[in-house]
XYZ file of N, CA and C in Angstrom:
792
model
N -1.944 -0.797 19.604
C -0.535 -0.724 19.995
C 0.070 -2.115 20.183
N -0.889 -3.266 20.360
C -0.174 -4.406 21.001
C 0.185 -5.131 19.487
N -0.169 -4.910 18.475
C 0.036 -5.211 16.782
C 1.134 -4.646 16.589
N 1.521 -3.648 16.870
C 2.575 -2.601 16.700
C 3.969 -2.880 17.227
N 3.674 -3.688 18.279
C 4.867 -4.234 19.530
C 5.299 -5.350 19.136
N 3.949 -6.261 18.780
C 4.672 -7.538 18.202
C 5.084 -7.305 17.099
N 5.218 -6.289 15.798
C 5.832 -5.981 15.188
C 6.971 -5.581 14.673
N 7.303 -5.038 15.802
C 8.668 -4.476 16.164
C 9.523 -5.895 16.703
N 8.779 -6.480 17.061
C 9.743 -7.532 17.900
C 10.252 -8.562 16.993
N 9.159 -8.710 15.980
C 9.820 -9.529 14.560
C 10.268 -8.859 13.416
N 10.153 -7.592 13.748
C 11.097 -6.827 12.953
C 12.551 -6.775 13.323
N 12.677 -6.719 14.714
C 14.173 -7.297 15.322
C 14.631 -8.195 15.242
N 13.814 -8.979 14.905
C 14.193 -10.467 14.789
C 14.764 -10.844 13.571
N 14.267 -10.482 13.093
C 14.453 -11.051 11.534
C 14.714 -9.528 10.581
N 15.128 -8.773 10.459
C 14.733 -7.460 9.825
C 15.656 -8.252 8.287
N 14.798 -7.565 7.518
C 15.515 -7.227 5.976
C 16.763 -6.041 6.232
N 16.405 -5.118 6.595
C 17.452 -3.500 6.710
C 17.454 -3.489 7.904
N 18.803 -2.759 8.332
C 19.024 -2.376 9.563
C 18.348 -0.832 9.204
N 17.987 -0.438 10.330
C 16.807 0.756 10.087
C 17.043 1.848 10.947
N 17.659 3.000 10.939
C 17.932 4.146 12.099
C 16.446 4.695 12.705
N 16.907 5.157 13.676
C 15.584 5.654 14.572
C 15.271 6.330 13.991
N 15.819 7.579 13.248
C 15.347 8.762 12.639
C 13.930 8.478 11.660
N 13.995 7.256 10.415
C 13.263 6.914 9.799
C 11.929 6.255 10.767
N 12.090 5.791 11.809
C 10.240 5.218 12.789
C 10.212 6.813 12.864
N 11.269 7.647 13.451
C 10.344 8.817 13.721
C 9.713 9.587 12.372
N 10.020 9.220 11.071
C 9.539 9.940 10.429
C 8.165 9.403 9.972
N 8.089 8.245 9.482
C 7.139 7.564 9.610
C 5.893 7.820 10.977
N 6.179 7.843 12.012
C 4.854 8.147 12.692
C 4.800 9.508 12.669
N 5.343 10.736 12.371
C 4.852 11.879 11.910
C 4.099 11.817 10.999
N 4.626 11.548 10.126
C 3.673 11.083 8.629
C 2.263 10.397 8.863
N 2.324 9.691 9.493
C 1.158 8.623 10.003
C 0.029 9.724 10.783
N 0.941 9.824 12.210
C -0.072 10.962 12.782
C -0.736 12.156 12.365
N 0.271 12.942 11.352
C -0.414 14.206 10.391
C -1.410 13.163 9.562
N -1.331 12.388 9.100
C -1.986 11.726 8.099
C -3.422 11.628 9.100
N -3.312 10.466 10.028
C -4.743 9.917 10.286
C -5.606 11.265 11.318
N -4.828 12.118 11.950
C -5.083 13.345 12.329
C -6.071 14.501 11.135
N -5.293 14.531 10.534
C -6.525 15.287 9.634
C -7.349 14.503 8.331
N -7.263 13.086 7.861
C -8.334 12.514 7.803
C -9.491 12.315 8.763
N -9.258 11.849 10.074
C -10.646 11.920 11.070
C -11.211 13.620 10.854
N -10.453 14.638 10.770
C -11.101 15.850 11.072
C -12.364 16.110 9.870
N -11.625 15.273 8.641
C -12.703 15.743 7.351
C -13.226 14.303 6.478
N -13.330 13.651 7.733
C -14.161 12.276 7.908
C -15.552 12.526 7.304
N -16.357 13.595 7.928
C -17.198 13.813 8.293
C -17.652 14.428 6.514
N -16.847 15.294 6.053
C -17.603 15.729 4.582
C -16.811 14.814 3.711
N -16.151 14.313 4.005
C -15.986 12.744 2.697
C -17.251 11.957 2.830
N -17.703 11.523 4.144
C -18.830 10.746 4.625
C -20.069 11.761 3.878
N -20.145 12.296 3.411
C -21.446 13.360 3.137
C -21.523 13.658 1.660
N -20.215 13.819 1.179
C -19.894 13.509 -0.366
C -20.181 12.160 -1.018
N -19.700 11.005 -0.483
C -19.680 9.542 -0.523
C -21.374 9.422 -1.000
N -22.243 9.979 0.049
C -23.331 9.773 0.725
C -24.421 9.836 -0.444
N -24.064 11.291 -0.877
C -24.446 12.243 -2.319
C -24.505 11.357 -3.311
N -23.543 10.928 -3.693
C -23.300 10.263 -5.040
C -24.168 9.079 -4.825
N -24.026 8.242 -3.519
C -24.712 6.846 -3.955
C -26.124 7.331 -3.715
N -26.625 8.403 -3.278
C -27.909 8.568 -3.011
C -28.476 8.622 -4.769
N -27.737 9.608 -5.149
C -27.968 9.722 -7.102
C -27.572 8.399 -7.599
N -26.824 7.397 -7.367
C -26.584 6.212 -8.125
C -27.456 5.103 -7.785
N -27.787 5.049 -6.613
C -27.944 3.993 -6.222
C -27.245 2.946 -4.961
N -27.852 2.648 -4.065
C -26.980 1.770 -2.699
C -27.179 0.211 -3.407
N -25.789 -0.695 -3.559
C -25.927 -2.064 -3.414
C -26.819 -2.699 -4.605
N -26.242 -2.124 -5.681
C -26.476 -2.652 -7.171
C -26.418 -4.484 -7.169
N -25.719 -4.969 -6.823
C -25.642 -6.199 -6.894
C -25.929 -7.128 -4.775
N -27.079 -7.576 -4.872
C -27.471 -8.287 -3.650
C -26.385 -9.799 -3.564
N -25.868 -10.100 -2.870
C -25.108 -10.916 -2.762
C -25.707 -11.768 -1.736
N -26.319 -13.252 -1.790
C -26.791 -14.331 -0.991
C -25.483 -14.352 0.293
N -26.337 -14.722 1.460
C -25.251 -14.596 2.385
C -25.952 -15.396 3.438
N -27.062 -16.491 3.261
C -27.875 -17.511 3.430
C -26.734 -18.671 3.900
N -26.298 -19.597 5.268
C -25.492 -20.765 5.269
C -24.578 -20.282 4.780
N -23.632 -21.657 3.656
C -22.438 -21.368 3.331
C -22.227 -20.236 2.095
N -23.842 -20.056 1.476
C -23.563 -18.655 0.832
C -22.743 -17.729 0.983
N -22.630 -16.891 2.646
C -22.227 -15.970 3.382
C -20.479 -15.995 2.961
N -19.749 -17.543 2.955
C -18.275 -17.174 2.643
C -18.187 -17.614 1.421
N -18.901 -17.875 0.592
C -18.881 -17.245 -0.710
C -19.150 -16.260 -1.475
N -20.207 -15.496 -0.763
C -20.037 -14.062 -0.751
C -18.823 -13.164 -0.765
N -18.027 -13.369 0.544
C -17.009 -13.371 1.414
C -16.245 -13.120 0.321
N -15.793 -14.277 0.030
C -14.720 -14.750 -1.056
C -14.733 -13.385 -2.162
N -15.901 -13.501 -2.815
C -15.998 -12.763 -3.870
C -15.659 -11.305 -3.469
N -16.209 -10.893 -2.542
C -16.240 -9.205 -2.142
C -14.772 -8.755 -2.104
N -14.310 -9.753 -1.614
C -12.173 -9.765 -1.154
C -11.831 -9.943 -2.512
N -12.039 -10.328 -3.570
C -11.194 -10.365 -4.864
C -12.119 -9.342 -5.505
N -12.804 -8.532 -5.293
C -13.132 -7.452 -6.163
C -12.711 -6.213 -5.280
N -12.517 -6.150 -4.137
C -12.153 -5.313 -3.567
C -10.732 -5.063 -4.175
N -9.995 -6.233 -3.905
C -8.678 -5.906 -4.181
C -8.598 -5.999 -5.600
N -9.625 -6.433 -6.931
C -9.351 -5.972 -8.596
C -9.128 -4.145 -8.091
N -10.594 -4.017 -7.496
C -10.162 -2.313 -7.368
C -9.009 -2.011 -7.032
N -8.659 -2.192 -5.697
C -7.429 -1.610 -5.223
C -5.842 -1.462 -6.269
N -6.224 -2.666 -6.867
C -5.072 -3.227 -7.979
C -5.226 -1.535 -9.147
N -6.540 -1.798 -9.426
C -6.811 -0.849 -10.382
C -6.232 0.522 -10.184
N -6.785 1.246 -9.091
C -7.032 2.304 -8.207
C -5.427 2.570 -7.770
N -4.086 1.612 -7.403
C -3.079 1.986 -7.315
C -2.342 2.234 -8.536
N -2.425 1.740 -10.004
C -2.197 1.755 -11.021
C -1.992 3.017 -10.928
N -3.098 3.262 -11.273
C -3.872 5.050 -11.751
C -3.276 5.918 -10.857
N -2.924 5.525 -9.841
C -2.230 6.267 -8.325
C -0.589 6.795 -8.888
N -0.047 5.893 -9.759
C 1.429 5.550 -10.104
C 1.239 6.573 -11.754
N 0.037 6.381 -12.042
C 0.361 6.998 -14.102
C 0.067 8.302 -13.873
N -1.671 8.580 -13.087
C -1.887 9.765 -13.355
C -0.772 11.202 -12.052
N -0.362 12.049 -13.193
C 0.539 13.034 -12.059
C -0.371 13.582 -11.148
N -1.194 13.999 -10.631
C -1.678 14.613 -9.627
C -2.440 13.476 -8.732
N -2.377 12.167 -9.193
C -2.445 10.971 -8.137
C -1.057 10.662 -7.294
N -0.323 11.110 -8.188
C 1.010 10.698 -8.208
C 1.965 11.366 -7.429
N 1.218 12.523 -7.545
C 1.690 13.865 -6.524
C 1.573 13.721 -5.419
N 0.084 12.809 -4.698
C -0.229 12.792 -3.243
C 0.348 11.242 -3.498
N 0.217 10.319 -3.953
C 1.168 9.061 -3.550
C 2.339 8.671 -3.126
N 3.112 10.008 -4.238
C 4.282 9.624 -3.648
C 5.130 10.155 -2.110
N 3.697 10.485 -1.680
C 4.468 10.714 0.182
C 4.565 9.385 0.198
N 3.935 8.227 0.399
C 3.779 7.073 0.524
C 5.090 6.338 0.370
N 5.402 6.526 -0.770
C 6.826 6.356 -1.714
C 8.335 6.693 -0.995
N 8.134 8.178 -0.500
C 8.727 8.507 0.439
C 9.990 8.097 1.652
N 9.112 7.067 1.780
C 9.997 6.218 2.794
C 10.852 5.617 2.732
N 11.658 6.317 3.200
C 13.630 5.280 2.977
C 13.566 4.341 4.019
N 13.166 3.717 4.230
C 12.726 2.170 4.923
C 11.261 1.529 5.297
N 11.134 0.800 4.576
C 9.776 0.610 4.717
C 9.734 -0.259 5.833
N 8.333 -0.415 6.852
C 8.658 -0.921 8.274
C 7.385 -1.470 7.819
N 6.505 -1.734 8.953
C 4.914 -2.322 9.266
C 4.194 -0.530 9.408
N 5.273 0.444 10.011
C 4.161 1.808 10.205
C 4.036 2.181 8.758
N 4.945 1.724 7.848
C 4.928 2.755 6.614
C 3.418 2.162 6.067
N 2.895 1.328 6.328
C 1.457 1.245 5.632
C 0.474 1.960 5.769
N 0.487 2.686 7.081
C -0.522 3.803 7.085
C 0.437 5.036 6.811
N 1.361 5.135 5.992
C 2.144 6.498 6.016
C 1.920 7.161 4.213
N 0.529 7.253 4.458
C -0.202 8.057 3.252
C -1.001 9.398 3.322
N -0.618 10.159 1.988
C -1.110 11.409 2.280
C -2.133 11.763 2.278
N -3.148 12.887 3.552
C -4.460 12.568 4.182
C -5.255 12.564 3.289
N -4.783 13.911 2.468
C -5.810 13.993 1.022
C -6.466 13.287 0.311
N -5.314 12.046 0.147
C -5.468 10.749 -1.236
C -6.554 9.971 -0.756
N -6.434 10.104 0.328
C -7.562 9.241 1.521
C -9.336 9.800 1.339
N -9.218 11.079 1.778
C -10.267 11.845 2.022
C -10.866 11.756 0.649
N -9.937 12.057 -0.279
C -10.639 11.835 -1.805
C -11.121 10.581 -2.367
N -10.664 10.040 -1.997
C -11.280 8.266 -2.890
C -12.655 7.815 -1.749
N -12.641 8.455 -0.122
C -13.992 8.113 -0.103
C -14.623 8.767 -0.090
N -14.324 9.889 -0.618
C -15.405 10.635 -0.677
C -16.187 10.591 -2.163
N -15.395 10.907 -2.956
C -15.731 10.342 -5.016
C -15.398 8.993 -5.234
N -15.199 7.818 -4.503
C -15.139 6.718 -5.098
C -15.812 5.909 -4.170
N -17.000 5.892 -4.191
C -17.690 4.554 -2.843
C -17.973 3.109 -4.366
N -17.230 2.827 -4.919
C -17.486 2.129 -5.803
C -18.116 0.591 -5.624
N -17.288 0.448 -4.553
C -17.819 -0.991 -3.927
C -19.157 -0.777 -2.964
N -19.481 0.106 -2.810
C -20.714 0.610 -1.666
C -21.828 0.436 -2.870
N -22.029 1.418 -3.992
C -22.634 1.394 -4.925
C -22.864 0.347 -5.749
N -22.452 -0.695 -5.800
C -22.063 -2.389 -6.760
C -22.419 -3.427 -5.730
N -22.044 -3.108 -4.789
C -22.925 -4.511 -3.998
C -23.094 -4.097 -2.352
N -24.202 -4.731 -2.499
C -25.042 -4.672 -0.833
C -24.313 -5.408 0.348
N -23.463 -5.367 0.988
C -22.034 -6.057 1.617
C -22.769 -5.981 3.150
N -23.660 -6.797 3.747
C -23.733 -6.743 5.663
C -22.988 -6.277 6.305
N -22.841 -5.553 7.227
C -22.178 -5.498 8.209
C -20.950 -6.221 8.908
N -21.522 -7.465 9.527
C -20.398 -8.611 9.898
C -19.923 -8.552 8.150
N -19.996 -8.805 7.052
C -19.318 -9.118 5.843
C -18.451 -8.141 5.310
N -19.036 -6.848 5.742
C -17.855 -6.272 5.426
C -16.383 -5.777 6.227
N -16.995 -6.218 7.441
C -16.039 -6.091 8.625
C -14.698 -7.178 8.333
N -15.376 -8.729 8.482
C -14.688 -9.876 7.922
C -13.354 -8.987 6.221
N -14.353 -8.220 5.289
C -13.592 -8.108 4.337
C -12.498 -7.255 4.883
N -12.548 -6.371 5.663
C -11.645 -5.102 5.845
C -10.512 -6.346 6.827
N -10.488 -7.104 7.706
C -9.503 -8.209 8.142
C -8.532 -8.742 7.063
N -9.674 -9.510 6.131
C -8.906 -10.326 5.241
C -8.147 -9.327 4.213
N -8.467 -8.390 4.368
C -8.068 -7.140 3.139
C -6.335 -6.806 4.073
N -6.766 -6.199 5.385
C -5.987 -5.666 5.879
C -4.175 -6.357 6.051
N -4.601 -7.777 6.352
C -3.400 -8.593 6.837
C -2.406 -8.662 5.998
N -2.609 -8.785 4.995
C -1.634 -8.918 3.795
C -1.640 -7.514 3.537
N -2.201 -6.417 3.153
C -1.710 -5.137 2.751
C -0.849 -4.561 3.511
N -1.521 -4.392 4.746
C -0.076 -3.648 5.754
C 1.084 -4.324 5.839
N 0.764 -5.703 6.398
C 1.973 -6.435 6.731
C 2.785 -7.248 6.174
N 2.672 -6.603 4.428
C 3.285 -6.594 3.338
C 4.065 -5.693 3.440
N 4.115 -4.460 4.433
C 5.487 -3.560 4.740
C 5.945 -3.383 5.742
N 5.697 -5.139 6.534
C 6.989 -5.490 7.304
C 8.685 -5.632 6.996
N 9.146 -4.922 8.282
C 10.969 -5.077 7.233
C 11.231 -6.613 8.199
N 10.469 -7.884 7.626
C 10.977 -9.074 8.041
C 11.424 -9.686 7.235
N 12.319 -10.537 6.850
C 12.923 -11.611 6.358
C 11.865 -12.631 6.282
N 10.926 -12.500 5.466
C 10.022 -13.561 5.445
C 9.950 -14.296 4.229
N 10.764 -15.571 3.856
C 10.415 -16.308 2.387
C 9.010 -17.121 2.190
N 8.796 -16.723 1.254
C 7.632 -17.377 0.857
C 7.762 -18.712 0.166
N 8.958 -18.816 -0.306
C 9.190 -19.838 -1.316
C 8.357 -20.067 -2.533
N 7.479 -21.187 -3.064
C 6.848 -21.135 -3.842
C 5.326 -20.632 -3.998
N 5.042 -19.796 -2.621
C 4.323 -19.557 -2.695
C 3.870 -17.911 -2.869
N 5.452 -17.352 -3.092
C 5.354 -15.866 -3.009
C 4.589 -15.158 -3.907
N 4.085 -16.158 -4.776
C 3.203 -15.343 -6.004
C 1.400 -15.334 -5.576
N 1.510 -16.187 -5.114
C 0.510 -16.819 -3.799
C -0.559 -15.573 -3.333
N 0.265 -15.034 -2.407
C -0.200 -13.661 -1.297
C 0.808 -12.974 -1.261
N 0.291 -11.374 -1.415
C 1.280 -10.465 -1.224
C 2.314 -10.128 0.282
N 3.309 -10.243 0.416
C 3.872 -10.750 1.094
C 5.231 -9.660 1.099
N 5.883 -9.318 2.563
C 7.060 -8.544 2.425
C 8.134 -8.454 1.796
N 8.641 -9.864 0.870
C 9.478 -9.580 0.056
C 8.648 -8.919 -1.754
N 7.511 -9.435 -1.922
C 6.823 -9.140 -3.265
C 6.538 -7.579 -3.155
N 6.443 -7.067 -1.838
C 5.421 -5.573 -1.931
C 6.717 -4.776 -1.920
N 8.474 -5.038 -1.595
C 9.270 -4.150 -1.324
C 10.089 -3.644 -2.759
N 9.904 -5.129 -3.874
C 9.831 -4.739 -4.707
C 9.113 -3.055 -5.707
N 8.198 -3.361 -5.227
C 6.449 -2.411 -6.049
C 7.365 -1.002 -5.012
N 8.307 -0.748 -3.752
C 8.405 0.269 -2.921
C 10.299 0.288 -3.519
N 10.688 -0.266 -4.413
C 12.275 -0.401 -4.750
C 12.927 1.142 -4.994
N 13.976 1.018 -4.767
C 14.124 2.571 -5.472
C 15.083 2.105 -7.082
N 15.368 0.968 -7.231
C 16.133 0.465 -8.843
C 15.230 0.383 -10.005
N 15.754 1.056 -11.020
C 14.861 1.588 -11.891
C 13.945 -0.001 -12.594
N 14.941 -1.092 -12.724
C 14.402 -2.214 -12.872
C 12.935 -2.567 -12.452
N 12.282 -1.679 -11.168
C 11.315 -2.826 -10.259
C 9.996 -1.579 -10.268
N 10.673 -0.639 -11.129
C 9.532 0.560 -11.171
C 8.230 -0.190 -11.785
N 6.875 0.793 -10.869
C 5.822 -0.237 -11.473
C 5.364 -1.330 -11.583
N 5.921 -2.380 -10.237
C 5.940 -3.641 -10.616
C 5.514 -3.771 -8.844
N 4.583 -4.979 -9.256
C 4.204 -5.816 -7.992
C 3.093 -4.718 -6.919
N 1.722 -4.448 -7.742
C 0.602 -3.174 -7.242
C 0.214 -4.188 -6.734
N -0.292 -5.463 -6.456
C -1.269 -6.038 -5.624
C -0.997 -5.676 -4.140
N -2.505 -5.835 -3.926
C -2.564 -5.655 -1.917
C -2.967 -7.032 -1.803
N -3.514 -7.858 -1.881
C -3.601 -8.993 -1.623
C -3.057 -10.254 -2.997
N -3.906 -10.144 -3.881
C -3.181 -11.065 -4.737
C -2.476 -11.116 -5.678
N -0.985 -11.435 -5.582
C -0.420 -11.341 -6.661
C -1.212 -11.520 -7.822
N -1.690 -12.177 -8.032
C -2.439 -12.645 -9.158
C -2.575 -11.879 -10.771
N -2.977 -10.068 -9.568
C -3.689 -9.589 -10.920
C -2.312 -8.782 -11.146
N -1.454 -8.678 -11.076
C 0.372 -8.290 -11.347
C 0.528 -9.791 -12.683
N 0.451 -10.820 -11.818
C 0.797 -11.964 -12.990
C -0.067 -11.269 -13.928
N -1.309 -11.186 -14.147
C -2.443 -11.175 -15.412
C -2.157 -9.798 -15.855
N -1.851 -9.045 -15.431
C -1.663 -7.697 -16.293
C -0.336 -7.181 -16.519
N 0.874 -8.140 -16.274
C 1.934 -7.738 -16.850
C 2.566 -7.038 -16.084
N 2.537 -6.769 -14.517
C 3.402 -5.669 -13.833
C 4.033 -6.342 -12.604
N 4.103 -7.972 -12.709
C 4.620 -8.298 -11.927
C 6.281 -8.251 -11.946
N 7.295 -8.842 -10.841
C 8.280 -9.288 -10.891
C 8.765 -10.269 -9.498
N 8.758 -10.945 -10.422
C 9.316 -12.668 -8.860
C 10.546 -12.255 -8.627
N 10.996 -11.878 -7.009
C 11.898 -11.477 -6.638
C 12.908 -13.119 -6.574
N 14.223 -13.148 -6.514
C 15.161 -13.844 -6.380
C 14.776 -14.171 -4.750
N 15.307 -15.441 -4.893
C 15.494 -16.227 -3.236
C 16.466 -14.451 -2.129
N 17.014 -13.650 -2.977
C 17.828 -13.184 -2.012
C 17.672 -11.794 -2.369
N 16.490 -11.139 -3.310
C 16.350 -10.140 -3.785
C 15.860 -9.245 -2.909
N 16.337 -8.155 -1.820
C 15.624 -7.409 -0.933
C 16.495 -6.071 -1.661
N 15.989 -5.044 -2.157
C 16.675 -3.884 -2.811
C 16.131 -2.553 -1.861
N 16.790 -1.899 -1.455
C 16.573 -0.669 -1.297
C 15.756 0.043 -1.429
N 15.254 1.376 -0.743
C 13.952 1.743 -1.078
C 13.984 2.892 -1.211
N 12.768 3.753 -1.418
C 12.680 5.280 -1.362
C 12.238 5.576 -2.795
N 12.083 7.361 -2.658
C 12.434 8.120 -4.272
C 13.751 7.929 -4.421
N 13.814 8.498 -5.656
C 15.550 9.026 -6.591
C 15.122 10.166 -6.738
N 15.794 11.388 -6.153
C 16.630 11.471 -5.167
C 16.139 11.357 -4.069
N 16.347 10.362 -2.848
C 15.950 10.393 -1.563
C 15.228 11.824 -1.007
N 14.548 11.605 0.016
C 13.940 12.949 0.857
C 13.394 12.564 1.850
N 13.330 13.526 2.860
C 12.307 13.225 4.151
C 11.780 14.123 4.632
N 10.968 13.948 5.584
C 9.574 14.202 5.933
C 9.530 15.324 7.028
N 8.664 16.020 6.721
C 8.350 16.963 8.356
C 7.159 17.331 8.380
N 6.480 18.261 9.320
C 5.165 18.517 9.767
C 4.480 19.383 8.392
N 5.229 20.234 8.093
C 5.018 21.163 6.799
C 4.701 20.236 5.756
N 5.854 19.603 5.104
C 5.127 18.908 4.001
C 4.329 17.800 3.911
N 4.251 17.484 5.223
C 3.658 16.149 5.640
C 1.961 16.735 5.187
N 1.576 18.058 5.503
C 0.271 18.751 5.333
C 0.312 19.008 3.596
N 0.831 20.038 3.168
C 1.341 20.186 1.856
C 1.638 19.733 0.629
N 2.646 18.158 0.504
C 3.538 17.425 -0.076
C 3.541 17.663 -1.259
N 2.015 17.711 -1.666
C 2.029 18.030 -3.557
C 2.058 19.150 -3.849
N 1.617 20.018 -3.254
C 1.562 21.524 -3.806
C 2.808 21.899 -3.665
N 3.712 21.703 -2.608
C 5.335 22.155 -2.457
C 6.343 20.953 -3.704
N 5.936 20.369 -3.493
C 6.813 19.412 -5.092
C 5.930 19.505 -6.327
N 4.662 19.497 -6.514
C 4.044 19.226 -7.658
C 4.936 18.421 -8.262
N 5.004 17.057 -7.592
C 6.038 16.254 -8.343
C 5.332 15.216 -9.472
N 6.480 15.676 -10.818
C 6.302 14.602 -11.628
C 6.959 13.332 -11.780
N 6.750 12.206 -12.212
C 7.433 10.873 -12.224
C 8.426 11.787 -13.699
N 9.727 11.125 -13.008
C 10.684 11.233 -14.013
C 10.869 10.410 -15.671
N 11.539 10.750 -16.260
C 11.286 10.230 -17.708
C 12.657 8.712 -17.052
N 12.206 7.458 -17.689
C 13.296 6.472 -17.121
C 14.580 6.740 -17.716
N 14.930 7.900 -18.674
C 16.351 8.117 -19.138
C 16.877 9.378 -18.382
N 15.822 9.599 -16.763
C 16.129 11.057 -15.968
C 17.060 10.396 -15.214
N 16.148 8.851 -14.830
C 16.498 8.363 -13.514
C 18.191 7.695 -13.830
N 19.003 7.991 -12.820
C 20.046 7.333 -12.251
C 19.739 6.738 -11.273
N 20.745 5.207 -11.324
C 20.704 4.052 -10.435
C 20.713 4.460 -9.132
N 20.182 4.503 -7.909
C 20.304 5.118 -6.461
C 21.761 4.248 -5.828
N 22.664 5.160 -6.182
C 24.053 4.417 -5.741
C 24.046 4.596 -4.473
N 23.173 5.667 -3.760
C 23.692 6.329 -2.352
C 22.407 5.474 -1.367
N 21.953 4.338 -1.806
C 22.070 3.394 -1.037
C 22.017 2.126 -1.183
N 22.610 1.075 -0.646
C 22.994 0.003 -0.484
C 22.282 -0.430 -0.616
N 22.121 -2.401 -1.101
C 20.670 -2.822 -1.187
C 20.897 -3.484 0.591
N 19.701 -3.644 0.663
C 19.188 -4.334 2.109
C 20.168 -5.109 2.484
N 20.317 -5.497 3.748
C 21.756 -6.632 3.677
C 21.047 -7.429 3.596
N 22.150 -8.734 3.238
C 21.215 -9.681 2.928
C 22.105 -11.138 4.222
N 21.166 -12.015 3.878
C 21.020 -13.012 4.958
C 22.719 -14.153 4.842
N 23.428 -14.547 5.844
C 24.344 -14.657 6.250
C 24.229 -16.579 5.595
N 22.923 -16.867 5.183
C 22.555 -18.378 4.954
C 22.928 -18.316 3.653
């Protein structure tokens, strides 16, 4: 909670969007249905996960972690983690029934610091339960993988801070709140663009980036907007079975404004 507070407080400070209460409350519904019934079926993802690497194999690749070995290890585990993640959100965005539970995620007509955990429980429960990919590929310690889930975490979530934060030349750098609001835009321009959780990098190398303007903060959500409640918050795909629209479906989201922008 005390991450959460100072969050809010530089979200006041500095906000990209002015943001109505209605949207935090929808967002921690979303959040709470979300991490609420992931812990409940923790337990047979953990048992599925378990299955597979028992048939594959635990920690295909031993990684030295001897002296300064250990943060070169480090290093490496954090840029393959996030090739996956890069990968793994792709596939989240093309294939429709990834696409179906993602786009609760998508959802959000203001993206804050809560909207990072505001994913649907399912999408969750499923990737660890059929995808321990990094469990199976390398033998990761304890303290090392703890360290990775930090360095992983800082930039992913708090890449959907609504702060006014310039990066300047370094926005291509680390993923960062103006690069990730892009990849969350609702203008048909920014569709698909900017999947990294940590490094821009693999957006530059595979073609799905876009370098936002010194003053580029755009609007967010689906086309057509929607929001959230306890029902579909459980549900979301089976009640939309939503498909991504054809780009000659989509109209420009006139019915909202882009972010205001800064008075400098």
């Amino acid at each position: 909670m005390g991450i959460y507070y100072c969050t809010r407080l530089l979200e006041k400070r500095w906000p990209i969007a002015d943001i109505p209460r209605s949207e935090f409350r929808d967002d921690w519904l979303a959040v709470i249905v979300s991490v609420g019934l992931e812990n409940m079926l923790a337990p047979v993802a953990a048992i599925c996960a378990a299955t597979i690497v028992a048939h594959t194999g635990f920690g295909w690749i031993e990684l030295p972690t001897e002296g300064y070995w250990w943060y070169a290890s480090l290093a490496f585990v954090v840029v393959a983690v996030d090739l996956y993640k890069y990968a793994f959100h792709r596939l989240q965005h093309a294939i429709p029934i990834l696409w179906s539970m993602h786009s609760f995620h998508h959802s959000a007509n203001a993206v804050t610091f809560i909207t990072g955990g505001r994913h649907y429980w399912l999408e969750r429960v499923l990737s660890d339960a059929f995808l321990p990919i990094i469990v199976i590929l390398f033998r990761v310690p304890a303290d090392m993988a703890l360290a990775v889930g930090v360095v992983i975490f800082i930039p992913d979530t708090c890449s959907h801070l609504n702060v006014r934060m310039p990066f300047g030349r370094f926005a291509t750098w680390i993923n960062n709140p103006q690069w990730h609001r892009i990849h969350h835009s609702a203008r048909l321009e920014h569709r698909d663009k900017n999947f990294a959780a940590v490094f821009p990098f693999w957006d530059i190398l595979f073609g799905t980036a876009w370098v936002p303007r010194a003053d580029e903060y755009p609007a967010t959500g689906l086309v057509p907007a929607e929001r959230v409640d306890i029902i579909n918050s459980v549900i979301w795909p089976i009640r939309h079975l939503r498909h991504r629209p054809a780009q000659n479906e989509l109209a420009e989201p006139s019915r909202m404004p882009d972010a205001k922008r800064s008075s400098n």
